[in-house]
Short mmCIF file of N, CA, C and O in Angstrom, two decimals:
data_model
loop_
_atom_site.label_atom_id
_atom_site.label_comp_id
_atom_site.label_asym_id
_atom_site.label_seq_id
_atom_site.Cartn_x
_atom_site.Cartn_y
_atom_site.Cartn_z
N MET X 710 -5.82 20.32 7.15
CA MET X 710 -5.41 19.37 8.16
C MET X 710 -4.29 18.50 7.57
O MET X 710 -4.39 17.99 6.47
N ARG X 711 -3.22 18.33 8.32
CA ARG X 711 -2.11 17.46 7.90
C ARG X 711 -2.38 16.04 8.35
O ARG X 711 -2.68 15.81 9.52
N LYS X 712 -2.22 15.09 7.41
CA LYS X 712 -2.37 13.69 7.80
C LYS X 712 -1.87 12.78 6.70
O LYS X 712 -1.90 13.11 5.52
N PHE X 713 -1.37 11.62 7.12
CA PHE X 713 -1.04 10.55 6.21
C PHE X 713 -2.25 9.64 6.08
O PHE X 713 -2.97 9.42 7.05
N GLU X 714 -2.45 9.12 4.87
CA GLU X 714 -3.55 8.19 4.62
C GLU X 714 -3.04 7.07 3.71
O GLU X 714 -2.09 7.27 2.95
N LYS X 715 -3.72 5.94 3.76
CA LYS X 715 -3.47 4.89 2.77
C LYS X 715 -4.10 5.34 1.45
O LYS X 715 -5.14 5.99 1.45
N VAL X 716 -3.46 4.97 0.34
CA VAL X 716 -4.13 5.15 -0.94
C VAL X 716 -5.27 4.13 -0.98
O VAL X 716 -5.33 3.22 -0.14
N SER X 717 -6.16 4.23 -1.94
CA SER X 717 -7.27 3.28 -2.02
C SER X 717 -6.74 1.87 -2.30
O SER X 717 -5.64 1.70 -2.82
N ARG X 718 -7.52 0.89 -1.95
CA ARG X 718 -7.15 -0.50 -2.21
C ARG X 718 -6.89 -0.71 -3.70
O ARG X 718 -5.97 -1.41 -4.10
N GLU X 719 -7.72 -0.11 -4.54
CA GLU X 719 -7.58 -0.26 -5.99
C GLU X 719 -6.20 0.24 -6.47
O GLU X 719 -5.51 -0.44 -7.23
N ILE X 720 -5.81 1.44 -6.05
CA ILE X 720 -4.52 2.00 -6.45
C ILE X 720 -3.38 1.16 -5.86
O ILE X 720 -2.39 0.86 -6.53
N PHE X 721 -3.51 0.76 -4.61
CA PHE X 721 -2.47 -0.05 -3.97
C PHE X 721 -2.27 -1.36 -4.73
O PHE X 721 -1.14 -1.74 -5.04
N GLU X 722 -3.35 -2.05 -5.04
CA GLU X 722 -3.23 -3.34 -5.71
C GLU X 722 -2.69 -3.17 -7.13
O GLU X 722 -2.00 -4.06 -7.63
N ARG X 723 -2.96 -2.05 -7.77
CA ARG X 723 -2.39 -1.77 -9.09
C ARG X 723 -0.88 -1.53 -8.99
O ARG X 723 -0.09 -2.04 -9.77
N ASP X 724 -0.47 -0.72 -7.99
CA ASP X 724 0.93 -0.30 -7.86
C ASP X 724 1.80 -1.27 -7.07
O ASP X 724 3.02 -1.25 -7.21
N VAL X 725 1.18 -2.08 -6.21
CA VAL X 725 1.93 -2.98 -5.33
C VAL X 725 1.29 -4.36 -5.37
O VAL X 725 0.74 -4.83 -4.37
N PRO X 726 1.33 -5.04 -6.50
CA PRO X 726 0.61 -6.32 -6.62
C PRO X 726 1.06 -7.39 -5.62
O PRO X 726 0.28 -8.27 -5.28
N SER X 727 2.28 -7.29 -5.12
CA SER X 727 2.77 -8.29 -4.16
C SER X 727 2.55 -7.86 -2.71
O SER X 727 2.95 -8.58 -1.79
N GLY X 728 1.93 -6.71 -2.49
CA GLY X 728 1.73 -6.21 -1.14
C GLY X 728 0.39 -6.63 -0.55
O GLY X 728 -0.45 -7.21 -1.21
N ASN X 729 0.22 -6.35 0.74
CA ASN X 729 -1.02 -6.65 1.45
C ASN X 729 -1.58 -5.34 2.02
O ASN X 729 -1.02 -4.80 2.97
N TYR X 730 -2.64 -4.85 1.44
CA TYR X 730 -3.22 -3.57 1.81
C TYR X 730 -3.54 -3.49 3.30
O TYR X 730 -3.32 -2.46 3.94
N ASP X 731 -4.07 -4.57 3.85
CA ASP X 731 -4.49 -4.55 5.25
C ASP X 731 -3.32 -4.47 6.22
O ASP X 731 -3.51 -4.17 7.39
N GLU X 732 -2.10 -4.72 5.74
CA GLU X 732 -0.92 -4.67 6.61
C GLU X 732 -0.12 -3.37 6.46
O GLU X 732 0.92 -3.22 7.08
N LEU X 733 -0.63 -2.43 5.66
CA LEU X 733 0.06 -1.15 5.49
C LEU X 733 0.17 -0.43 6.83
O LEU X 733 -0.77 -0.41 7.62
N ILE X 734 1.33 0.15 7.06
CA ILE X 734 1.57 0.92 8.29
C ILE X 734 1.71 2.39 7.91
O ILE X 734 2.56 2.73 7.08
N LEU X 735 0.90 3.25 8.48
CA LEU X 735 1.03 4.68 8.24
C LEU X 735 2.34 5.18 8.85
O LEU X 735 2.78 4.68 9.89
N PRO X 736 2.97 6.18 8.23
CA PRO X 736 4.19 6.74 8.80
C PRO X 736 3.94 7.23 10.23
O PRO X 736 2.87 7.77 10.54
N LYS X 737 4.94 7.01 11.08
CA LYS X 737 4.83 7.49 12.46
C LYS X 737 6.21 7.79 13.00
O LYS X 737 7.22 7.33 12.48
N ARG X 738 6.23 8.57 14.07
CA ARG X 738 7.48 8.92 14.73
C ARG X 738 7.94 7.76 15.60
O ARG X 738 7.14 7.16 16.32
N GLY X 739 9.25 7.47 15.54
CA GLY X 739 9.80 6.39 16.34
C GLY X 739 9.79 6.69 17.83
O GLY X 739 9.62 5.79 18.65
N THR X 740 9.99 7.95 18.18
CA THR X 740 9.94 8.40 19.58
C THR X 740 9.22 9.74 19.62
O THR X 740 9.02 10.37 18.57
N LYS X 741 8.88 10.20 20.80
CA LYS X 741 8.15 11.47 20.89
C LYS X 741 8.98 12.66 20.43
O LYS X 741 8.44 13.68 20.05
N CYS X 742 10.30 12.53 20.42
CA CYS X 742 11.17 13.63 20.00
C CYS X 742 11.77 13.41 18.60
O CYS X 742 12.64 14.19 18.19
N SER X 743 11.34 12.40 17.89
CA SER X 743 11.85 12.16 16.54
C SER X 743 11.54 13.35 15.64
O SER X 743 10.43 13.89 15.69
N ALA X 744 12.49 13.72 14.81
CA ALA X 744 12.30 14.85 13.90
C ALA X 744 11.36 14.50 12.76
O ALA X 744 10.65 15.37 12.25
N GLY X 745 11.36 13.25 12.33
CA GLY X 745 10.56 12.87 11.18
C GLY X 745 9.70 11.65 11.44
O GLY X 745 9.79 11.01 12.49
N TYR X 746 8.90 11.34 10.46
CA TYR X 746 8.01 10.18 10.49
C TYR X 746 8.64 9.07 9.67
O TYR X 746 9.02 9.31 8.51
N ASP X 747 8.76 7.88 10.21
CA ASP X 747 9.32 6.76 9.49
C ASP X 747 8.31 6.18 8.51
O ASP X 747 7.14 6.02 8.84
N PHE X 748 8.78 5.87 7.30
CA PHE X 748 7.98 5.16 6.31
C PHE X 748 8.35 3.68 6.38
O PHE X 748 9.53 3.33 6.44
N TYR X 749 7.34 2.82 6.38
CA TYR X 749 7.50 1.37 6.51
C TYR X 749 7.21 0.73 5.15
O TYR X 749 6.18 1.01 4.54
N SER X 750 8.09 -0.13 4.71
CA SER X 750 7.94 -0.72 3.39
C SER X 750 6.77 -1.70 3.35
O SER X 750 6.68 -2.59 4.20
N PRO X 751 5.91 -1.60 2.34
CA PRO X 751 4.80 -2.54 2.20
C PRO X 751 5.23 -3.87 1.56
O PRO X 751 4.43 -4.80 1.46
N ILE X 752 6.50 -3.93 1.13
CA ILE X 752 7.03 -5.14 0.48
C ILE X 752 8.46 -5.38 0.95
O ILE X 752 9.13 -4.45 1.42
N SER X 753 8.93 -6.59 0.81
CA SER X 753 10.36 -6.87 0.99
C SER X 753 11.05 -6.58 -0.34
O SER X 753 10.49 -6.82 -1.41
N PHE X 754 12.26 -6.02 -0.26
CA PHE X 754 13.01 -5.77 -1.49
C PHE X 754 14.50 -5.87 -1.22
O PHE X 754 14.95 -5.73 -0.08
N THR X 755 15.24 -6.13 -2.27
CA THR X 755 16.70 -6.24 -2.21
C THR X 755 17.29 -5.33 -3.27
O THR X 755 16.77 -5.25 -4.38
N LEU X 756 18.36 -4.63 -2.89
CA LEU X 756 19.10 -3.79 -3.83
C LEU X 756 20.51 -4.35 -3.95
O LEU X 756 21.27 -4.37 -2.97
N MET X 757 20.86 -4.80 -5.12
CA MET X 757 22.21 -5.26 -5.40
C MET X 757 23.11 -4.04 -5.54
O MET X 757 22.63 -2.94 -5.85
N PRO X 758 24.43 -4.17 -5.34
CA PRO X 758 25.33 -3.03 -5.55
C PRO X 758 25.11 -2.41 -6.93
O PRO X 758 25.03 -3.11 -7.95
N GLY X 759 24.93 -1.10 -6.96
CA GLY X 759 24.70 -0.37 -8.20
C GLY X 759 23.25 -0.37 -8.67
O GLY X 759 22.91 0.35 -9.61
N GLU X 760 22.39 -1.13 -8.02
CA GLU X 760 21.00 -1.24 -8.47
C GLU X 760 20.14 -0.09 -7.93
O GLU X 760 20.35 0.39 -6.82
N ARG X 761 19.15 0.29 -8.74
CA ARG X 761 18.19 1.33 -8.38
C ARG X 761 16.79 0.72 -8.45
O ARG X 761 16.49 -0.01 -9.39
N LYS X 762 15.94 1.03 -7.46
CA LYS X 762 14.55 0.57 -7.47
C LYS X 762 13.64 1.68 -6.98
O LYS X 762 14.02 2.48 -6.13
N VAL X 763 12.43 1.67 -7.51
CA VAL X 763 11.39 2.59 -7.06
C VAL X 763 10.47 1.80 -6.15
O VAL X 763 9.88 0.80 -6.56
N ILE X 764 10.37 2.23 -4.90
CA ILE X 764 9.62 1.53 -3.87
C ILE X 764 8.31 2.27 -3.61
O ILE X 764 8.32 3.46 -3.25
N PRO X 765 7.17 1.61 -3.78
CA PRO X 765 5.89 2.25 -3.45
C PRO X 765 5.72 2.30 -1.94
O PRO X 765 6.23 1.44 -1.21
N THR X 766 5.01 3.30 -1.46
CA THR X 766 4.76 3.39 -0.02
C THR X 766 3.35 2.95 0.35
O THR X 766 3.11 2.56 1.48
N GLY X 767 2.38 3.09 -0.59
CA GLY X 767 0.98 2.85 -0.27
C GLY X 767 0.35 4.02 0.46
O GLY X 767 -0.78 3.94 0.94
N ILE X 768 1.10 5.13 0.54
CA ILE X 768 0.71 6.27 1.38
C ILE X 768 0.54 7.52 0.52
O ILE X 768 1.25 7.73 -0.46
N LYS X 769 -0.39 8.37 0.93
CA LYS X 769 -0.53 9.72 0.39
C LYS X 769 -0.58 10.67 1.58
O LYS X 769 -0.77 10.24 2.72
N VAL X 770 -0.40 11.97 1.33
CA VAL X 770 -0.36 12.92 2.42
C VAL X 770 -1.20 14.15 2.08
O VAL X 770 -1.17 14.64 0.97
N CYS X 771 -1.95 14.59 3.06
CA CYS X 771 -2.77 15.80 2.95
C CYS X 771 -2.10 16.91 3.75
O CYS X 771 -1.72 16.69 4.91
N MET X 772 -1.92 18.06 3.11
CA MET X 772 -1.25 19.20 3.77
C MET X 772 -1.97 20.49 3.42
O MET X 772 -2.80 20.52 2.51
N GLU X 773 -1.60 21.54 4.09
CA GLU X 773 -2.09 22.88 3.76
C GLU X 773 -1.52 23.28 2.39
O GLU X 773 -0.48 22.78 1.97
N GLY X 774 -2.18 24.21 1.72
CA GLY X 774 -1.80 24.61 0.38
C GLY X 774 -0.42 25.21 0.24
O GLY X 774 0.17 25.18 -0.83
N ASN X 775 0.13 25.77 1.30
CA ASN X 775 1.44 26.41 1.22
C ASN X 775 2.55 25.54 1.81
O ASN X 775 3.61 26.04 2.16
N GLU X 776 2.32 24.23 1.92
CA GLU X 776 3.29 23.33 2.53
C GLU X 776 3.76 22.27 1.53
O GLU X 776 3.15 22.08 0.48
N PHE X 777 4.84 21.59 1.89
CA PHE X 777 5.31 20.44 1.14
C PHE X 777 5.88 19.43 2.13
O PHE X 777 6.19 19.78 3.28
N LEU X 778 5.98 18.20 1.71
CA LEU X 778 6.58 17.14 2.52
C LEU X 778 7.94 16.83 1.94
O LEU X 778 8.08 16.62 0.73
N ALA X 779 8.98 16.81 2.78
CA ALA X 779 10.32 16.41 2.37
C ALA X 779 10.57 14.99 2.86
O ALA X 779 10.30 14.68 4.01
N ILE X 780 11.05 14.12 1.96
CA ILE X 780 11.33 12.74 2.31
C ILE X 780 12.82 12.49 2.12
O ILE X 780 13.39 12.84 1.07
N TYR X 781 13.43 11.89 3.12
CA TYR X 781 14.86 11.57 3.11
C TYR X 781 15.03 10.07 3.36
O TYR X 781 14.20 9.45 4.01
N VAL X 782 16.15 9.54 2.89
CA VAL X 782 16.48 8.17 3.25
C VAL X 782 16.84 8.15 4.74
O VAL X 782 17.33 9.16 5.27
N ARG X 783 16.56 7.06 5.42
CA ARG X 783 16.96 6.97 6.83
C ARG X 783 18.48 7.02 6.90
O ARG X 783 19.17 6.42 6.09
N SER X 784 19.01 7.75 7.87
CA SER X 784 20.45 7.96 7.95
C SER X 784 21.23 6.65 8.06
O SER X 784 22.33 6.53 7.51
N SER X 785 20.67 5.65 8.72
CA SER X 785 21.39 4.38 8.86
C SER X 785 21.62 3.69 7.51
O SER X 785 22.61 2.99 7.33
N LEU X 786 20.73 3.90 6.55
CA LEU X 786 20.92 3.30 5.23
C LEU X 786 22.14 3.90 4.53
O LEU X 786 22.90 3.19 3.88
N GLY X 787 22.32 5.18 4.68
CA GLY X 787 23.49 5.83 4.10
C GLY X 787 24.77 5.45 4.79
O GLY X 787 25.77 5.10 4.15
N PHE X 788 24.76 5.47 6.12
CA PHE X 788 25.97 5.16 6.88
C PHE X 788 26.38 3.70 6.78
O PHE X 788 27.53 3.37 6.58
N LYS X 789 25.43 2.80 6.94
CA LYS X 789 25.75 1.38 6.98
C LYS X 789 25.79 0.71 5.62
O LYS X 789 26.54 -0.24 5.41
N TRP X 790 24.97 1.16 4.68
CA TRP X 790 24.79 0.45 3.41
C TRP X 790 25.14 1.27 2.18
O TRP X 790 25.08 0.75 1.07
N ASP X 791 25.45 2.56 2.36
CA ASP X 791 25.72 3.43 1.21
C ASP X 791 24.56 3.44 0.23
O ASP X 791 24.73 3.43 -0.98
N THR X 792 23.34 3.42 0.79
CA THR X 792 22.12 3.45 -0.01
C THR X 792 21.54 4.87 0.08
O THR X 792 21.47 5.44 1.15
N ARG X 793 21.17 5.41 -1.06
CA ARG X 793 20.71 6.79 -1.15
C ARG X 793 19.38 6.88 -1.90
O ARG X 793 19.04 6.01 -2.69
N MET X 794 18.69 7.99 -1.68
CA MET X 794 17.55 8.30 -2.54
C MET X 794 18.11 8.86 -3.83
O MET X 794 19.06 9.65 -3.82
N CYS X 795 17.56 8.47 -4.94
CA CYS X 795 18.08 8.89 -6.25
C CYS X 795 18.05 10.41 -6.42
O CYS X 795 18.94 10.98 -7.04
N ASN X 796 17.05 11.07 -5.87
CA ASN X 796 16.97 12.53 -5.97
C ASN X 796 17.42 13.21 -4.67
O ASN X 796 17.20 14.40 -4.51
N GLN X 797 18.03 12.46 -3.77
CA GLN X 797 18.55 12.93 -2.48
C GLN X 797 17.45 13.36 -1.52
O GLN X 797 17.47 12.96 -0.38
N VAL X 798 16.52 14.18 -1.96
CA VAL X 798 15.38 14.60 -1.13
C VAL X 798 14.14 14.54 -1.99
O VAL X 798 14.10 15.11 -3.08
N GLY X 799 13.13 13.84 -1.51
CA GLY X 799 11.85 13.81 -2.22
C GLY X 799 10.99 14.97 -1.77
O GLY X 799 10.88 15.22 -0.57
N ILE X 800 10.45 15.68 -2.71
CA ILE X 800 9.57 16.82 -2.40
C ILE X 800 8.17 16.48 -2.89
O ILE X 800 7.95 16.23 -4.07
N ILE X 801 7.22 16.45 -1.97
CA ILE X 801 5.83 16.17 -2.29
C ILE X 801 5.04 17.47 -2.10
O ILE X 801 4.96 18.00 -0.99
N ASP X 802 4.52 18.00 -3.20
CA ASP X 802 3.73 19.24 -3.15
C ASP X 802 2.34 18.97 -2.60
O ASP X 802 1.80 17.87 -2.76
N SER X 803 1.75 19.97 -2.00
CA SER X 803 0.43 19.80 -1.39
C SER X 803 -0.64 19.43 -2.42
O SER X 803 -1.58 18.70 -2.11
N ASP X 804 -0.49 19.88 -3.68
CA ASP X 804 -1.52 19.56 -4.67
C ASP X 804 -1.34 18.18 -5.30
O ASP X 804 -2.09 17.80 -6.19
N TYR X 805 -0.35 17.41 -4.83
CA TYR X 805 -0.18 16.02 -5.29
C TYR X 805 -1.25 15.12 -4.66
O TYR X 805 -1.61 14.09 -5.21
N TYR X 806 -1.77 15.53 -3.52
CA TYR X 806 -2.80 14.77 -2.81
C TYR X 806 -4.02 14.59 -3.69
O TYR X 806 -4.56 15.54 -4.25
N ASN X 807 -4.46 13.34 -3.83
CA ASN X 807 -5.64 12.98 -4.62
C ASN X 807 -5.57 13.41 -6.08
O ASN X 807 -6.59 13.68 -6.70
N ASN X 808 -4.35 13.44 -6.66
CA ASN X 808 -4.26 13.77 -8.08
C ASN X 808 -4.97 12.68 -8.89
O ASN X 808 -5.12 11.55 -8.42
N PRO X 809 -5.43 12.98 -10.08
CA PRO X 809 -6.26 12.03 -10.83
C PRO X 809 -5.54 10.77 -11.30
O PRO X 809 -6.18 9.75 -11.54
N ASP X 810 -4.22 10.79 -11.42
CA ASP X 810 -3.50 9.63 -11.93
C ASP X 810 -3.30 8.52 -10.91
O ASP X 810 -3.35 7.34 -11.25
N ASN X 811 -3.01 8.90 -9.66
CA ASN X 811 -2.69 7.87 -8.66
C ASN X 811 -3.05 8.25 -7.23
O ASN X 811 -2.50 7.69 -6.29
N GLU X 812 -3.94 9.21 -7.06
CA GLU X 812 -4.39 9.67 -5.74
C GLU X 812 -3.30 10.34 -4.92
O GLU X 812 -3.48 10.63 -3.76
N GLY X 813 -2.10 10.54 -5.48
CA GLY X 813 -1.00 11.11 -4.72
C GLY X 813 -0.12 10.05 -4.07
O GLY X 813 0.59 10.33 -3.12
N HIS X 814 -0.17 8.83 -4.60
CA HIS X 814 0.65 7.72 -4.07
C HIS X 814 2.13 8.11 -4.11
O HIS X 814 2.67 8.43 -5.15
N ILE X 815 2.77 8.07 -2.95
CA ILE X 815 4.17 8.45 -2.81
C ILE X 815 5.06 7.23 -3.11
O ILE X 815 4.81 6.14 -2.60
N PHE X 816 6.08 7.45 -3.92
CA PHE X 816 7.09 6.43 -4.23
C PHE X 816 8.46 6.97 -3.81
O PHE X 816 8.68 8.18 -3.83
N VAL X 817 9.37 6.07 -3.47
CA VAL X 817 10.72 6.45 -3.08
C VAL X 817 11.70 5.68 -3.96
O VAL X 817 11.66 4.45 -4.00
N ALA X 818 12.56 6.41 -4.68
CA ALA X 818 13.57 5.77 -5.54
C ALA X 818 14.88 5.66 -4.76
O ALA X 818 15.43 6.67 -4.31
N LEU X 819 15.35 4.44 -4.59
CA LEU X 819 16.60 4.18 -3.86
C LEU X 819 17.66 3.60 -4.79
O LEU X 819 17.34 2.86 -5.73
N LYS X 820 18.92 3.88 -4.47
CA LYS X 820 20.04 3.29 -5.20
C LYS X 820 21.09 2.82 -4.21
O LYS X 820 21.44 3.54 -3.28
N ASN X 821 21.56 1.61 -4.43
CA ASN X 821 22.63 1.04 -3.61
C ASN X 821 23.95 1.44 -4.25
O ASN X 821 24.32 0.91 -5.29
N GLU X 822 24.66 2.37 -3.64
CA GLU X 822 25.95 2.82 -4.16
C GLU X 822 27.11 2.12 -3.48
O GLU X 822 28.26 2.45 -3.74
N GLY X 823 26.80 1.15 -2.62
CA GLY X 823 27.84 0.43 -1.91
C GLY X 823 28.26 -0.83 -2.63
O GLY X 823 27.89 -1.08 -3.79
N ASP X 824 29.01 -1.67 -1.90
CA ASP X 824 29.50 -2.92 -2.48
C ASP X 824 28.88 -4.15 -1.80
O ASP X 824 29.30 -5.26 -2.04
N LYS X 825 27.86 -3.91 -0.96
CA LYS X 825 27.16 -5.00 -0.28
C LYS X 825 25.69 -4.99 -0.68
O LYS X 825 25.13 -3.94 -0.95
N VAL X 826 25.08 -6.16 -0.66
CA VAL X 826 23.66 -6.28 -0.94
C VAL X 826 22.88 -5.68 0.22
O VAL X 826 23.19 -5.93 1.39
N PHE X 827 21.87 -4.85 -0.09
CA PHE X 827 21.00 -4.28 0.93
C PHE X 827 19.62 -4.91 0.81
O PHE X 827 19.05 -4.97 -0.28
N THR X 828 19.09 -5.39 1.92
CA THR X 828 17.76 -5.97 1.95
C THR X 828 16.90 -5.24 2.97
O THR X 828 17.35 -4.98 4.09
N CYS X 829 15.68 -4.93 2.59
CA CYS X 829 14.69 -4.34 3.49
C CYS X 829 13.51 -5.29 3.55
O CYS X 829 12.91 -5.60 2.51
N GLU X 830 13.21 -5.79 4.71
CA GLU X 830 12.06 -6.67 4.87
C GLU X 830 10.76 -5.86 4.90
O GLU X 830 10.76 -4.68 5.22
N LYS X 831 9.68 -6.51 4.55
CA LYS X 831 8.35 -5.89 4.64
C LYS X 831 8.18 -5.33 6.05
O LYS X 831 8.49 -6.02 7.03
N GLY X 832 7.74 -4.10 6.15
CA GLY X 832 7.58 -3.46 7.46
C GLY X 832 8.84 -2.75 7.93
O GLY X 832 8.82 -2.07 8.95
N GLY X 833 9.94 -2.90 7.18
CA GLY X 833 11.20 -2.23 7.54
C GLY X 833 11.12 -0.74 7.24
O GLY X 833 10.46 -0.31 6.30
N ARG X 834 11.83 0.04 8.03
CA ARG X 834 11.85 1.49 7.84
C ARG X 834 12.97 1.83 6.87
O ARG X 834 14.10 1.39 7.05
N TYR X 835 12.66 2.62 5.85
CA TYR X 835 13.67 2.94 4.84
C TYR X 835 13.73 4.43 4.47
O TYR X 835 14.67 4.87 3.83
N ALA X 836 12.73 5.18 4.84
CA ALA X 836 12.70 6.62 4.56
C ALA X 836 11.99 7.31 5.71
O ALA X 836 11.33 6.69 6.52
N GLN X 837 12.17 8.64 5.76
CA GLN X 837 11.47 9.44 6.76
C GLN X 837 11.21 10.83 6.24
O GLN X 837 11.83 11.29 5.31
#
């Protein structure tokens, strides 16, 4: 069965000490015809020009054994802010789910390659 889940409170509080577990938003489609599921940031963050940060999602994903999840930066971040994912596309393998180190907690590494400060407020969409 495919589904997004919150990581446990324990893992979340370890990885996102400034976040609020009860306010986590599971990824969802913005419209019924959206190609992807939007990821919502559990924290506010700022990327200065040239800066790179690893953003926790608080989310893990369960998939069939022969599947993977591809994560991309939202297109508006690239067009408007010149912000990119450090690895361009995040690949989450099906066996990452519930791994012993972090339950499969997904992180997204972003880099601001532009000349303007980029800010994402808590609850803002930054990947899909």
